[in-house]
Amino acid sequence: MQYNLAIVFSLLQLLSEGTAAPLSVEVVKMKSKVKWMTEQLVIRLNKDFQVPAGLTLSPPADELDGPSSIVNTLEGYNSVISDAFNGVVQVKMEISSLAGYIDQWRQGHCSEQRPKPSMSGPLQELQSRKEFIHTVSMEALMRVKEFLKLLLKNLDHLETC
């Protein structure tokens, strides 16, 4: 039994020395939780909200530039989704929960606080058209879904403070 433990610890040591910066257990847990929350939200968006015929989205211009920009983008889109839009309350709560979790992690693990990033072009455009509540809400939901898919492909951006 102790022989097996010695081999495991030796292998772990070799693996950690072979990588530039080993991931801490906290980072792995955080990325795992963000991945799970994001996947659940994408599933809900796919199930509950389909792109209406005639609504075309310009290519996504949102970028992942660390936790601050991710939180800013999620909160920005959430702010333009109308509460009166049918069936959106749960989605908005899940977006807030995801943004809150990432922001809480950022505050506890990023020693240097970066200034709040500016809003992306698509988000600024949506905020300028708030009088078209349903159209803006639907477009924001579709953009959030695309942003979440981008996040799932680039979870390593969560580590960049």
PDB file of C-alpha atoms in Angstrom:
ATOM      1  CA  MET A   1       0.000   0.000   0.000  1.00  0.00           C
ATOM      2  CA  GLN A   2       2.713   2.479   0.985  1.00  0.00           C
ATOM      3  CA  TYR A   3       4.685   1.421  -2.080  1.00  0.00           C
ATOM      4  CA  ASN A   4       1.772   2.504  -4.314  1.00  0.00           C
ATOM      5  CA  LEU A   5       1.503   5.858  -2.548  1.00  0.00           C
ATOM      6  CA  ALA A   6       5.221   6.463  -3.019  1.00  0.00           C
ATOM      7  CA  ILE A   7       4.907   5.800  -6.746  1.00  0.00           C
ATOM      8  CA  VAL A   8       1.881   8.095  -7.048  1.00  0.00           C
ATOM      9  CA  PHE A   9       3.633  10.937  -5.213  1.00  0.00           C
ATOM     10  CA  SER A  10       6.753  10.469  -7.337  1.00  0.00           C
ATOM     11  CA  LEU A  11       4.717  10.628 -10.516  1.00  0.00           C
ATOM     12  CA  LEU A  12       2.855  13.722  -9.312  1.00  0.00           C
ATOM     13  CA  GLN A  13       6.142  15.414  -8.512  1.00  0.00           C
ATOM     14  CA  LEU A  14       7.522  14.586 -11.962  1.00  0.00           C
ATOM     15  CA  LEU A  15       4.393  15.845 -13.643  1.00  0.00           C
ATOM     16  CA  SER A  16       4.382  19.111 -11.703  1.00  0.00           C
ATOM     17  CA  GLU A  17       8.061  19.707 -12.459  1.00  0.00           C
ATOM     18  CA  GLY A  18       7.417  19.049 -16.137  1.00  0.00           C
ATOM     19  CA  THR A  19       4.818  21.794 -16.431  1.00  0.00           C
ATOM     20  CA  ALA A  20       5.550  25.500 -16.290  1.00  0.00           C
ATOM     21  CA  ALA A  21       2.937  26.282 -13.671  1.00  0.00           C
ATOM     22  CA  PRO A  22       0.954  23.478 -12.103  1.00  0.00           C
ATOM     23  CA  LEU A  23      -2.713  24.172 -11.634  1.00  0.00           C
ATOM     24  CA  SER A  24      -3.820  24.490  -8.075  1.00  0.00           C
ATOM     25  CA  VAL A  25      -6.753  22.467  -6.845  1.00  0.00           C
ATOM     26  CA  GLU A  26      -8.704  25.730  -6.429  1.00  0.00           C
ATOM     27  CA  VAL A  27      -8.231  26.670 -10.096  1.00  0.00           C
ATOM     28  CA  VAL A  28      -9.288  23.213 -11.268  1.00  0.00           C
ATOM     29  CA  LYS A  29     -12.397  23.343  -9.049  1.00  0.00           C
ATOM     30  CA  MET A  30     -13.274  26.853 -10.244  1.00  0.00           C
ATOM     31  CA  LYS A  31     -12.908  25.960 -13.916  1.00  0.00           C
ATOM     32  CA  SER A  32     -14.925  22.788 -13.400  1.00  0.00           C
ATOM     33  CA  LYS A  33     -17.757  24.679 -11.705  1.00  0.00           C
ATOM     34  CA  VAL A  34     -17.756  27.431 -14.357  1.00  0.00           C
ATOM     35  CA  LYS A  35     -17.812  24.784 -17.080  1.00  0.00           C
ATOM     36  CA  TRP A  36     -20.769  23.019 -15.476  1.00  0.00           C
ATOM     37  CA  MET A  37     -22.724  26.246 -14.885  1.00  0.00           C
ATOM     38  CA  THR A  38     -22.014  27.402 -18.448  1.00  0.00           C
ATOM     39  CA  GLU A  39     -23.044  24.086 -19.998  1.00  0.00           C
ATOM     40  CA  GLN A  40     -26.321  24.104 -18.054  1.00  0.00           C
ATOM     41  CA  LEU A  41     -27.054  27.638 -19.186  1.00  0.00           C
ATOM     42  CA  VAL A  42     -26.341  26.807 -22.843  1.00  0.00           C
ATOM     43  CA  ILE A  43     -28.670  23.785 -22.583  1.00  0.00           C
ATOM     44  CA  ARG A  44     -31.426  25.984 -21.132  1.00  0.00           C
ATOM     45  CA  LEU A  45     -30.942  28.630 -23.824  1.00  0.00           C
ATOM     46  CA  ASN A  46     -31.024  25.995 -26.581  1.00  0.00           C
ATOM     47  CA  LYS A  47     -34.180  24.455 -25.138  1.00  0.00           C
ATOM     48  CA  ASP A  48     -36.131  27.614 -24.323  1.00  0.00           C
ATOM     49  CA  PHE A  49     -35.003  30.197 -26.894  1.00  0.00           C
ATOM     50  CA  GLN A  50     -34.643  29.622 -30.613  1.00  0.00           C
ATOM     51  CA  VAL A  51     -33.453  32.280 -33.039  1.00  0.00           C
ATOM     52  CA  PRO A  52     -36.578  33.718 -34.674  1.00  0.00           C
ATOM     53  CA  ALA A  53     -36.734  33.632 -38.460  1.00  0.00           C
ATOM     54  CA  GLY A  54     -35.314  36.813 -39.876  1.00  0.00           C
ATOM     55  CA  LEU A  55     -33.053  37.626 -36.914  1.00  0.00           C
ATOM     56  CA  THR A  56     -29.462  37.593 -38.078  1.00  0.00           C
ATOM     57  CA  LEU A  57     -26.570  38.219 -35.758  1.00  0.00           C
ATOM     58  CA  SER A  58     -23.404  39.915 -36.845  1.00  0.00           C
ATOM     59  CA  PRO A  59     -20.274  37.916 -36.052  1.00  0.00           C
ATOM     60  CA  PRO A  60     -19.522  37.909 -32.332  1.00  0.00           C
ATOM     61  CA  ALA A  61     -17.099  40.636 -31.302  1.00  0.00           C
ATOM     62  CA  ASP A  62     -16.991  39.790 -27.614  1.00  0.00           C
ATOM     63  CA  GLU A  63     -13.575  38.848 -26.331  1.00  0.00           C
ATOM     64  CA  LEU A  64     -12.411  36.905 -23.331  1.00  0.00           C
ATOM     65  CA  ASP A  65      -9.799  38.936 -21.513  1.00  0.00           C
ATOM     66  CA  GLY A  66      -9.790  37.426 -18.067  1.00  0.00           C
ATOM     67  CA  PRO A  67     -12.468  37.236 -15.378  1.00  0.00           C
ATOM     68  CA  SER A  68     -13.166  40.989 -15.339  1.00  0.00           C
ATOM     69  CA  SER A  69     -14.145  41.123 -18.998  1.00  0.00           C
ATOM     70  CA  ILE A  70     -16.175  37.910 -18.718  1.00  0.00           C
ATOM     71  CA  VAL A  71     -18.160  39.284 -15.766  1.00  0.00           C
ATOM     72  CA  ASN A  72     -18.617  42.645 -17.489  1.00  0.00           C
ATOM     73  CA  THR A  73     -19.938  41.000 -20.662  1.00  0.00           C
ATOM     74  CA  LEU A  74     -22.327  38.671 -18.810  1.00  0.00           C
ATOM     75  CA  GLU A  75     -23.679  41.507 -16.635  1.00  0.00           C
ATOM     76  CA  GLY A  76     -24.005  43.793 -19.647  1.00  0.00           C
ATOM     77  CA  TYR A  77     -26.064  41.329 -21.654  1.00  0.00           C
ATOM     78  CA  ASN A  78     -28.127  40.444 -18.595  1.00  0.00           C
ATOM     79  CA  SER A  79     -28.975  44.122 -18.114  1.00  0.00           C
ATOM     80  CA  VAL A  80     -30.540  44.439 -21.574  1.00  0.00           C
ATOM     81  CA  ILE A  81     -32.678  41.304 -21.326  1.00  0.00           C
ATOM     82  CA  SER A  82     -36.163  42.414 -20.344  1.00  0.00           C
ATOM     83  CA  ASP A  83     -37.705  40.787 -17.271  1.00  0.00           C
ATOM     84  CA  ALA A  84     -41.024  40.935 -19.123  1.00  0.00           C
ATOM     85  CA  PHE A  85     -39.674  38.696 -21.892  1.00  0.00           C
ATOM     86  CA  ASN A  86     -41.474  35.370 -21.616  1.00  0.00           C
ATOM     87  CA  GLY A  87     -39.622  32.659 -19.670  1.00  0.00           C
ATOM     88  CA  VAL A  88     -36.444  34.607 -19.083  1.00  0.00           C
ATOM     89  CA  VAL A  89     -36.398  34.961 -15.288  1.00  0.00           C
ATOM     90  CA  GLN A  90     -34.564  31.671 -14.652  1.00  0.00           C
ATOM     91  CA  VAL A  91     -32.009  32.390 -17.388  1.00  0.00           C
ATOM     92  CA  LYS A  92     -31.272  35.827 -15.949  1.00  0.00           C
ATOM     93  CA  MET A  93     -30.782  34.317 -12.492  1.00  0.00           C
ATOM     94  CA  GLU A  94     -28.362  31.737 -13.905  1.00  0.00           C
ATOM     95  CA  ILE A  95     -26.403  34.413 -15.796  1.00  0.00           C
ATOM     96  CA  SER A  96     -26.185  36.463 -12.586  1.00  0.00           C
ATOM     97  CA  SER A  97     -25.110  33.409 -10.629  1.00  0.00           C
ATOM     98  CA  LEU A  98     -22.350  32.582 -13.118  1.00  0.00           C
ATOM     99  CA  ALA A  99     -21.123  36.184 -13.260  1.00  0.00           C
ATOM    100  CA  GLY A 100     -21.236  36.418  -9.464  1.00  0.00           C
ATOM    101  CA  TYR A 101     -19.250  33.209  -9.018  1.00  0.00           C
ATOM    102  CA  ILE A 102     -16.542  34.330 -11.466  1.00  0.00           C
ATOM    103  CA  ASP A 103     -16.402  37.792  -9.883  1.00  0.00           C
ATOM    104  CA  GLN A 104     -16.144  36.366  -6.368  1.00  0.00           C
ATOM    105  CA  TRP A 105     -13.333  34.065  -7.456  1.00  0.00           C
ATOM    106  CA  ARG A 106     -11.561  36.976  -9.198  1.00  0.00           C
ATOM    107  CA  GLN A 107     -11.748  39.158  -6.105  1.00  0.00           C
ATOM    108  CA  GLY A 108     -10.297  36.423  -3.935  1.00  0.00           C
ATOM    109  CA  HIS A 109      -7.545  35.260  -6.277  1.00  0.00           C
ATOM    110  CA  CYS A 110      -6.436  38.181  -8.413  1.00  0.00           C
ATOM    111  CA  SER A 111      -4.134  40.383  -6.371  1.00  0.00           C
ATOM    112  CA  GLU A 112      -3.992  43.175  -8.930  1.00  0.00           C
ATOM    113  CA  GLN A 113      -7.477  44.446  -9.721  1.00  0.00           C
ATOM    114  CA  ARG A 114      -7.736  45.502 -13.350  1.00  0.00           C
ATOM    115  CA  PRO A 115      -9.945  48.419 -14.327  1.00  0.00           C
ATOM    116  CA  LYS A 116     -13.405  47.466 -15.486  1.00  0.00           C
ATOM    117  CA  PRO A 117     -13.145  46.825 -19.241  1.00  0.00           C
ATOM    118  CA  SER A 118     -15.230  48.787 -21.680  1.00  0.00           C
ATOM    119  CA  MET A 119     -18.274  47.194 -23.281  1.00  0.00           C
ATOM    120  CA  SER A 120     -18.003  45.386 -26.570  1.00  0.00           C
ATOM    121  CA  GLY A 121     -19.466  46.823 -29.778  1.00  0.00           C
ATOM    122  CA  PRO A 122     -22.470  44.473 -29.950  1.00  0.00           C
ATOM    123  CA  LEU A 123     -23.366  45.144 -26.327  1.00  0.00           C
ATOM    124  CA  GLN A 124     -23.123  48.909 -26.769  1.00  0.00           C
ATOM    125  CA  GLU A 125     -25.338  48.641 -29.843  1.00  0.00           C
ATOM    126  CA  LEU A 126     -27.970  46.662 -27.929  1.00  0.00           C
ATOM    127  CA  GLN A 127     -27.962  49.155 -25.056  1.00  0.00           C
ATOM    128  CA  SER A 128     -28.578  51.989 -27.498  1.00  0.00           C
ATOM    129  CA  ARG A 129     -31.707  50.214 -28.856  1.00  0.00           C
ATOM    130  CA  LYS A 130     -33.444  49.452 -25.555  1.00  0.00           C
ATOM    131  CA  GLU A 131     -36.767  50.792 -26.830  1.00  0.00           C
ATOM    132  CA  PHE A 132     -37.147  47.592 -28.889  1.00  0.00           C
ATOM    133  CA  ILE A 133     -37.445  45.423 -25.784  1.00  0.00           C
ATOM    134  CA  HIS A 134     -38.293  42.054 -27.303  1.00  0.00           C
ATOM    135  CA  THR A 135     -35.872  42.267 -30.220  1.00  0.00           C
ATOM    136  CA  VAL A 136     -33.035  43.440 -27.991  1.00  0.00           C
ATOM    137  CA  SER A 137     -33.815  40.744 -25.414  1.00  0.00           C
ATOM    138  CA  MET A 138     -33.811  37.979 -28.023  1.00  0.00           C
ATOM    139  CA  GLU A 139     -30.589  39.212 -29.584  1.00  0.00           C
ATOM    140  CA  ALA A 140     -28.969  39.500 -26.148  1.00  0.00           C
ATOM    141  CA  LEU A 141     -29.999  35.919 -25.329  1.00  0.00           C
ATOM    142  CA  MET A 142     -28.502  34.654 -28.581  1.00  0.00           C
ATOM    143  CA  ARG A 143     -25.304  36.632 -27.994  1.00  0.00           C
ATOM    144  CA  VAL A 144     -25.019  35.316 -24.429  1.00  0.00           C
ATOM    145  CA  LYS A 145     -25.321  31.790 -25.813  1.00  0.00           C
ATOM    146  CA  GLU A 146     -22.514  32.435 -28.323  1.00  0.00           C
ATOM    147  CA  PHE A 147     -20.392  34.076 -25.629  1.00  0.00           C
ATOM    148  CA  LEU A 148     -20.909  31.078 -23.325  1.00  0.00           C
ATOM    149  CA  LYS A 149     -19.842  28.713 -26.110  1.00  0.00           C
ATOM    150  CA  LEU A 150     -16.706  30.822 -26.561  1.00  0.00           C
ATOM    151  CA  LEU A 151     -16.079  30.646 -22.819  1.00  0.00           C
ATOM    152  CA  LEU A 152     -16.426  26.851 -22.848  1.00  0.00           C
ATOM    153  CA  LYS A 153     -13.753  26.628 -25.554  1.00  0.00           C
ATOM    154  CA  ASN A 154     -11.438  29.010 -23.668  1.00  0.00           C
ATOM    155  CA  LEU A 155     -11.752  28.236 -19.957  1.00  0.00           C
ATOM    156  CA  ASP A 156      -8.047  29.006 -19.544  1.00  0.00           C
ATOM    157  CA  HIS A 157      -8.906  32.721 -19.842  1.00  0.00           C
ATOM    158  CA  LEU A 158     -10.401  32.461 -16.349  1.00  0.00           C
ATOM    159  CA  GLU A 159      -6.878  32.087 -14.952  1.00  0.00           C
ATOM    160  CA  THR A 160      -5.661  35.401 -16.369  1.00  0.00           C
ATOM    161  CA  CYS A 161      -6.060  38.177 -13.851  1.00  0.00           C
TER     162      CYS A 161
END
